[in-house]
């Protein structure tokens, strides 16, 4: 068996799900010569040097804050990654690097089992790379959505805009920001959590801690909750398939 290397590109990623997940996968499936490395970099401009110096590199995952910044460094994008405008998976081909987005697939697979008939509209908290994949998945599910950010625009709500009328109109609230991630576990998006009801689903892309402050506060008011763990598993398996395509 030939040795192969994979890895994760991001900033401050010691807590990363991917490294542990793939190391465990390699051990369980007897892929003893496969390794997975965290490439923790201060600037995305360091990526080409990593690619050049890392021998037998077959695939990379990309995480915050580089899912959008990485695009200009790639030779090609999949049609879906191009539409979404964010990349979380890179494969290496004879023709160079190609970027994919498996986040949308992971999110859709994680969300679908939780959906109830009354879940018709969603609010996406945050406007970064992960939010774009979530929006794409919601379109595939035919769920209407709007974005929420710190600053309002003609097409984006500000956090302070969210009142009872708006909350009642959107039954799925999705946190795509890193707020609440370990070690800053007391942080959460600045919304009025008393507006959550039993009709709401609060989905947090954060997975560490298992129950985020966002989830905890939403649950206290009756909402169903989920963290991002299953999304990560589904997106990782899709990335694995891409890396191993013949």
mmCIF file of C-alpha atoms in Angstrom:
data_model
loop_
_atom_site.group_PDB
_atom_site.id
_atom_site.type_symbol
_atom_site.label_atom_id
_atom_site.label_comp_id
_atom_site.label_asym_id
_atom_site.label_seq_id
_atom_site.Cartn_x
_atom_site.Cartn_y
_atom_site.Cartn_z
ATOM 1 C CA UNK A 1 0.000 0.000 0.000
ATOM 2 C CA UNK A 2 1.358 3.418 -0.963
ATOM 3 C CA UNK A 3 1.428 6.133 1.673
ATOM 4 C CA UNK A 4 -0.938 9.060 1.155
ATOM 5 C CA UNK A 5 -1.287 12.349 2.991
ATOM 6 C CA UNK A 6 -4.387 14.396 3.662
ATOM 7 C CA UNK A 7 -4.960 17.438 5.804
ATOM 8 C CA UNK A 8 -6.943 20.423 7.002
ATOM 9 C CA UNK A 9 -6.152 24.047 6.183
ATOM 10 C CA UNK A 10 -7.402 26.685 8.619
ATOM 11 C CA UNK A 11 -6.473 29.004 11.478
ATOM 12 C CA UNK A 12 -6.524 28.033 15.169
ATOM 13 C CA UNK A 13 -7.646 24.482 14.368
ATOM 14 C CA UNK A 14 -6.225 22.483 17.267
ATOM 15 C CA UNK A 15 -9.804 21.536 18.214
ATOM 16 C CA UNK A 16 -10.509 20.250 14.694
ATOM 17 C CA UNK A 17 -12.995 17.442 14.096
ATOM 18 C CA UNK A 18 -11.357 16.326 10.839
ATOM 19 C CA UNK A 19 -7.959 15.185 12.121
ATOM 20 C CA UNK A 20 -9.429 12.892 14.772
ATOM 21 C CA UNK A 21 -12.152 11.621 12.454
ATOM 22 C CA UNK A 22 -9.817 10.627 9.632
ATOM 23 C CA UNK A 23 -7.086 9.197 11.872
ATOM 24 C CA UNK A 24 -9.742 6.986 13.450
ATOM 25 C CA UNK A 25 -11.048 6.036 10.003
ATOM 26 C CA UNK A 26 -7.558 5.080 8.787
ATOM 27 C CA UNK A 27 -6.949 2.893 11.862
ATOM 28 C CA UNK A 28 -10.305 1.108 11.592
ATOM 29 C CA UNK A 29 -9.914 0.397 7.879
ATOM 30 C CA UNK A 30 -6.275 -0.702 8.003
ATOM 31 C CA UNK A 31 -4.966 2.274 6.020
ATOM 32 C CA UNK A 32 -1.836 2.428 8.151
ATOM 33 C CA UNK A 33 0.191 4.414 5.629
ATOM 34 C CA UNK A 34 -2.390 7.196 5.359
ATOM 35 C CA UNK A 35 -1.901 10.308 7.494
ATOM 36 C CA UNK A 36 -3.980 13.429 8.183
ATOM 37 C CA UNK A 37 -2.305 16.681 9.272
ATOM 38 C CA UNK A 38 -3.570 20.039 10.519
ATOM 39 C CA UNK A 39 -2.004 22.862 8.497
ATOM 40 C CA UNK A 40 -2.631 25.784 10.841
ATOM 41 C CA UNK A 41 -1.665 28.914 8.901
ATOM 42 C CA UNK A 42 -1.850 32.645 9.563
ATOM 43 C CA UNK A 43 -2.542 33.554 5.938
ATOM 44 C CA UNK A 44 -3.933 31.650 2.941
ATOM 45 C CA UNK A 45 -0.924 32.811 0.893
ATOM 46 C CA UNK A 46 1.062 30.097 2.747
ATOM 47 C CA UNK A 47 -0.955 27.317 1.091
ATOM 48 C CA UNK A 48 1.021 26.980 -2.187
ATOM 49 C CA UNK A 49 4.227 26.406 -0.201
ATOM 50 C CA UNK A 50 2.518 23.705 1.880
ATOM 51 C CA UNK A 51 1.303 21.966 -1.269
ATOM 52 C CA UNK A 52 4.769 22.150 -2.818
ATOM 53 C CA UNK A 53 6.595 20.823 0.242
ATOM 54 C CA UNK A 54 4.140 18.100 1.331
ATOM 55 C CA UNK A 55 4.935 14.925 -0.563
ATOM 56 C CA UNK A 56 2.193 12.435 -1.504
ATOM 57 C CA UNK A 57 -0.534 14.970 -0.663
ATOM 58 C CA UNK A 58 -3.823 13.638 -2.079
ATOM 59 C CA UNK A 59 -6.521 15.830 -0.555
ATOM 60 C CA UNK A 60 -7.240 18.765 1.726
ATOM 61 C CA UNK A 61 -10.160 20.062 3.732
ATOM 62 C CA UNK A 62 -10.520 23.818 4.195
ATOM 63 C CA UNK A 63 -12.113 25.502 7.198
ATOM 64 C CA UNK A 64 -12.595 28.949 8.768
ATOM 65 C CA UNK A 65 -11.479 31.513 7.712
ATOM 66 C CA UNK A 66 -10.288 30.333 4.295
ATOM 67 C CA UNK A 67 -13.287 28.785 2.521
ATOM 68 C CA UNK A 68 -13.666 31.825 0.264
ATOM 69 C CA UNK A 69 -10.074 33.102 0.291
ATOM 70 C CA UNK A 70 -8.726 29.812 -1.068
ATOM 71 C CA UNK A 71 -10.643 30.050 -4.357
ATOM 72 C CA UNK A 72 -8.186 32.276 -6.301
ATOM 73 C CA UNK A 73 -5.361 29.829 -5.485
ATOM 74 C CA UNK A 74 -7.098 26.858 -7.130
ATOM 75 C CA UNK A 75 -6.842 25.799 -10.771
ATOM 76 C CA UNK A 76 -10.464 24.754 -11.100
ATOM 77 C CA UNK A 77 -13.785 24.660 -9.212
ATOM 78 C CA UNK A 78 -16.635 22.178 -9.342
ATOM 79 C CA UNK A 79 -19.874 23.733 -10.678
ATOM 80 C CA UNK A 80 -21.442 23.565 -7.196
ATOM 81 C CA UNK A 81 -18.470 25.214 -5.473
ATOM 82 C CA UNK A 82 -18.622 27.929 -8.117
ATOM 83 C CA UNK A 83 -22.311 28.583 -7.422
ATOM 84 C CA UNK A 84 -21.834 28.552 -3.640
ATOM 85 C CA UNK A 85 -18.668 30.669 -3.726
ATOM 86 C CA UNK A 86 -16.931 28.656 -1.018
ATOM 87 C CA UNK A 87 -14.625 25.612 -0.977
ATOM 88 C CA UNK A 88 -14.082 23.130 1.850
ATOM 89 C CA UNK A 89 -12.483 20.242 -0.079
ATOM 90 C CA UNK A 90 -9.518 20.221 -2.478
ATOM 91 C CA UNK A 91 -8.435 17.336 -4.676
ATOM 92 C CA UNK A 92 -5.181 17.033 -6.597
ATOM 93 C CA UNK A 93 -5.336 15.887 -10.210
ATOM 94 C CA UNK A 94 -2.829 15.672 -13.059
ATOM 95 C CA UNK A 95 -4.247 18.998 -14.243
ATOM 96 C CA UNK A 96 -3.772 20.703 -10.862
ATOM 97 C CA UNK A 97 -5.968 21.589 -7.893
ATOM 98 C CA UNK A 98 -9.755 21.448 -7.940
ATOM 99 C CA UNK A 99 -12.062 22.843 -5.264
ATOM 100 C CA UNK A 100 -15.339 21.309 -4.131
ATOM 101 C CA UNK A 101 -17.957 22.120 -1.520
ATOM 102 C CA UNK A 102 -19.220 19.165 0.527
ATOM 103 C CA UNK A 103 -20.627 21.349 3.329
ATOM 104 C CA UNK A 104 -23.954 21.799 1.544
ATOM 105 C CA UNK A 105 -24.359 18.033 1.250
ATOM 106 C CA UNK A 106 -23.419 17.485 4.898
ATOM 107 C CA UNK A 107 -25.822 20.147 6.113
ATOM 108 C CA UNK A 108 -28.706 18.865 3.986
ATOM 109 C CA UNK A 109 -28.211 15.276 5.171
ATOM 110 C CA UNK A 110 -28.078 16.415 8.816
ATOM 111 C CA UNK A 111 -31.099 18.727 8.571
ATOM 112 C CA UNK A 112 -33.520 16.520 6.618
ATOM 113 C CA UNK A 113 -34.350 14.061 9.456
ATOM 114 C CA UNK A 114 -35.180 16.998 11.765
ATOM 115 C CA UNK A 115 -37.632 18.766 9.475
ATOM 116 C CA UNK A 116 -41.306 18.952 10.397
ATOM 117 C CA UNK A 117 -44.144 19.959 8.040
ATOM 118 C CA UNK A 118 -44.338 23.441 9.571
ATOM 119 C CA UNK A 119 -40.636 24.164 8.961
ATOM 120 C CA UNK A 120 -41.085 26.365 5.902
ATOM 121 C CA UNK A 121 -38.605 29.239 6.312
ATOM 122 C CA UNK A 122 -35.125 29.695 7.783
ATOM 123 C CA UNK A 123 -32.959 32.464 9.178
ATOM 124 C CA UNK A 124 -29.234 32.011 8.556
ATOM 125 C CA UNK A 125 -27.135 33.720 11.231
ATOM 126 C CA UNK A 126 -23.875 34.854 9.627
ATOM 127 C CA UNK A 127 -22.797 35.572 6.060
ATOM 128 C CA UNK A 128 -19.445 33.734 5.766
ATOM 129 C CA UNK A 129 -18.456 30.759 3.633
ATOM 130 C CA UNK A 130 -20.441 28.224 5.683
ATOM 131 C CA UNK A 131 -23.611 30.312 5.347
ATOM 132 C CA UNK A 132 -23.365 30.105 1.556
ATOM 133 C CA UNK A 133 -23.319 26.303 1.639
ATOM 134 C CA UNK A 134 -26.300 26.310 4.021
ATOM 135 C CA UNK A 135 -28.224 28.630 1.693
ATOM 136 C CA UNK A 136 -27.513 26.329 -1.261
ATOM 137 C CA UNK A 137 -28.761 23.303 0.698
ATOM 138 C CA UNK A 138 -31.942 25.147 1.732
ATOM 139 C CA UNK A 139 -32.635 26.005 -1.900
ATOM 140 C CA UNK A 140 -32.291 22.319 -2.750
ATOM 141 C CA UNK A 141 -34.801 21.549 0.021
ATOM 142 C CA UNK A 142 -37.132 24.289 -1.255
ATOM 143 C CA UNK A 143 -36.977 26.107 2.085
ATOM 144 C CA UNK A 144 -37.094 29.900 1.910
ATOM 145 C CA UNK A 145 -34.363 31.707 3.839
ATOM 146 C CA UNK A 146 -32.922 35.086 4.769
ATOM 147 C CA UNK A 147 -29.575 36.116 6.232
ATOM 148 C CA UNK A 148 -28.872 37.879 9.524
ATOM 149 C CA UNK A 149 -25.683 39.850 10.137
ATOM 150 C CA UNK A 150 -24.297 42.530 12.429
ATOM 151 C CA UNK A 151 -25.137 45.158 9.827
ATOM 152 C CA UNK A 152 -28.459 45.351 7.983
ATOM 153 C CA UNK A 153 -28.692 45.856 4.229
ATOM 154 C CA UNK A 154 -31.608 45.833 1.798
ATOM 155 C CA UNK A 155 -31.446 42.031 1.741
ATOM 156 C CA UNK A 156 -29.977 41.132 5.167
ATOM 157 C CA UNK A 157 -31.519 41.530 8.620
ATOM 158 C CA UNK A 158 -29.440 42.955 11.478
ATOM 159 C CA UNK A 159 -29.549 40.976 14.725
ATOM 160 C CA UNK A 160 -31.425 43.799 16.450
ATOM 161 C CA UNK A 161 -34.131 43.657 13.752
ATOM 162 C CA UNK A 162 -35.307 40.252 14.913
ATOM 163 C CA UNK A 163 -38.583 40.691 16.791
ATOM 164 C CA UNK A 164 -41.515 38.420 17.590
ATOM 165 C CA UNK A 165 -43.190 38.915 14.204
ATOM 166 C CA UNK A 166 -40.046 37.995 12.292
ATOM 167 C CA UNK A 167 -39.278 35.014 14.544
ATOM 168 C CA UNK A 168 -42.806 33.671 14.109
ATOM 169 C CA UNK A 169 -42.327 33.832 10.343
ATOM 170 C CA UNK A 170 -39.118 31.755 10.384
ATOM 171 C CA UNK A 171 -39.241 28.363 12.045
ATOM 172 C CA UNK A 172 -35.607 27.268 11.463
ATOM 173 C CA UNK A 173 -32.779 29.331 12.967
ATOM 174 C CA UNK A 174 -29.284 28.297 11.847
ATOM 175 C CA UNK A 175 -26.068 29.550 13.442
ATOM 176 C CA UNK A 176 -23.277 29.512 10.850
ATOM 177 C CA UNK A 177 -20.974 31.770 12.889
ATOM 178 C CA UNK A 178 -18.147 30.388 15.071
ATOM 179 C CA UNK A 179 -19.681 32.025 18.170
ATOM 180 C CA UNK A 180 -19.764 29.523 21.037
ATOM 181 C CA UNK A 181 -16.947 27.320 19.763
ATOM 182 C CA UNK A 182 -14.531 25.924 22.369
ATOM 183 C CA UNK A 183 -12.885 27.568 24.286
ATOM 184 C CA UNK A 184 -15.287 30.557 24.091
ATOM 185 C CA UNK A 185 -18.269 28.448 25.064
ATOM 186 C CA UNK A 186 -20.335 31.197 26.696
ATOM 187 C CA UNK A 187 -20.580 33.193 23.479
ATOM 188 C CA UNK A 188 -23.669 33.048 21.263
ATOM 189 C CA UNK A 189 -25.312 35.100 18.507
ATOM 190 C CA UNK A 190 -26.841 38.318 19.920
ATOM 191 C CA UNK A 191 -30.551 37.540 19.517
ATOM 192 C CA UNK A 192 -33.514 37.553 21.909
ATOM 193 C CA UNK A 193 -33.716 33.876 22.886
ATOM 194 C CA UNK A 194 -37.100 34.349 24.557
ATOM 195 C CA UNK A 195 -38.510 34.490 21.010
ATOM 196 C CA UNK A 196 -37.875 30.760 20.470
ATOM 197 C CA UNK A 197 -40.914 28.490 20.782
ATOM 198 C CA UNK A 198 -41.746 24.804 20.437
ATOM 199 C CA UNK A 199 -42.330 25.470 16.735
ATOM 200 C CA UNK A 200 -38.672 26.378 16.208
ATOM 201 C CA UNK A 201 -35.633 24.310 15.245
ATOM 202 C CA UNK A 202 -32.275 25.768 16.332
ATOM 203 C CA UNK A 203 -29.418 24.247 14.319
ATOM 204 C CA UNK A 204 -25.839 25.158 15.230
ATOM 205 C CA UNK A 205 -22.976 24.361 12.858
ATOM 206 C CA UNK A 206 -20.676 24.442 15.903
ATOM 207 C CA UNK A 207 -20.076 20.921 17.297
ATOM 208 C CA UNK A 208 -17.636 21.585 20.162
ATOM 209 C CA UNK A 209 -19.100 21.852 22.788
ATOM 210 C CA UNK A 210 -21.816 19.280 22.132
ATOM 211 C CA UNK A 211 -24.483 21.669 23.442
ATOM 212 C CA UNK A 212 -23.626 25.259 22.570
ATOM 213 C CA UNK A 213 -24.927 28.313 24.392
ATOM 214 C CA UNK A 214 -27.100 29.020 21.333
ATOM 215 C CA UNK A 215 -28.671 25.558 21.589
ATOM 216 C CA UNK A 216 -29.036 25.737 25.380
ATOM 217 C CA UNK A 217 -30.873 29.062 25.341
ATOM 218 C CA UNK A 218 -33.122 28.016 22.448
ATOM 219 C CA UNK A 219 -33.987 24.721 24.193
ATOM 220 C CA UNK A 220 -34.933 26.561 27.387
ATOM 221 C CA UNK A 221 -37.753 28.124 25.394
ATOM 222 C CA UNK A 222 -38.959 24.858 23.875
ATOM 223 C CA UNK A 223 -37.068 24.735 20.571
ATOM 224 C CA UNK A 224 -35.721 21.515 19.095
ATOM 225 C CA UNK A 225 -31.922 21.715 18.731
ATOM 226 C CA UNK A 226 -29.049 20.098 16.885
ATOM 227 C CA UNK A 227 -25.323 20.703 16.701
ATOM 228 C CA UNK A 228 -23.116 20.373 13.625
ATOM 229 C CA UNK A 229 -21.589 16.959 14.301
ATOM 230 C CA UNK A 230 -23.670 14.948 11.827
ATOM 231 C CA UNK A 231 -23.122 17.608 9.190
ATOM 232 C CA UNK A 232 -19.368 17.188 9.650
ATOM 233 C CA UNK A 233 -19.570 13.409 9.360
ATOM 234 C CA UNK A 234 -21.582 13.602 6.132
ATOM 235 C CA UNK A 235 -19.342 16.258 4.553
ATOM 236 C CA UNK A 236 -16.208 14.321 5.555
ATOM 237 C CA UNK A 237 -17.475 11.116 3.950
ATOM 238 C CA UNK A 238 -18.335 12.996 0.766
ATOM 239 C CA UNK A 239 -14.815 14.511 0.756
ATOM 240 C CA UNK A 240 -13.344 11.019 1.221
ATOM 241 C CA UNK A 241 -15.223 9.781 -1.844
ATOM 242 C CA UNK A 242 -13.890 12.694 -3.894
ATOM 243 C CA UNK A 243 -10.299 12.032 -2.822
ATOM 244 C CA UNK A 244 -10.605 8.376 -3.797
ATOM 245 C CA UNK A 245 -12.325 8.758 -7.134
ATOM 246 C CA UNK A 246 -10.565 6.950 -9.932
#
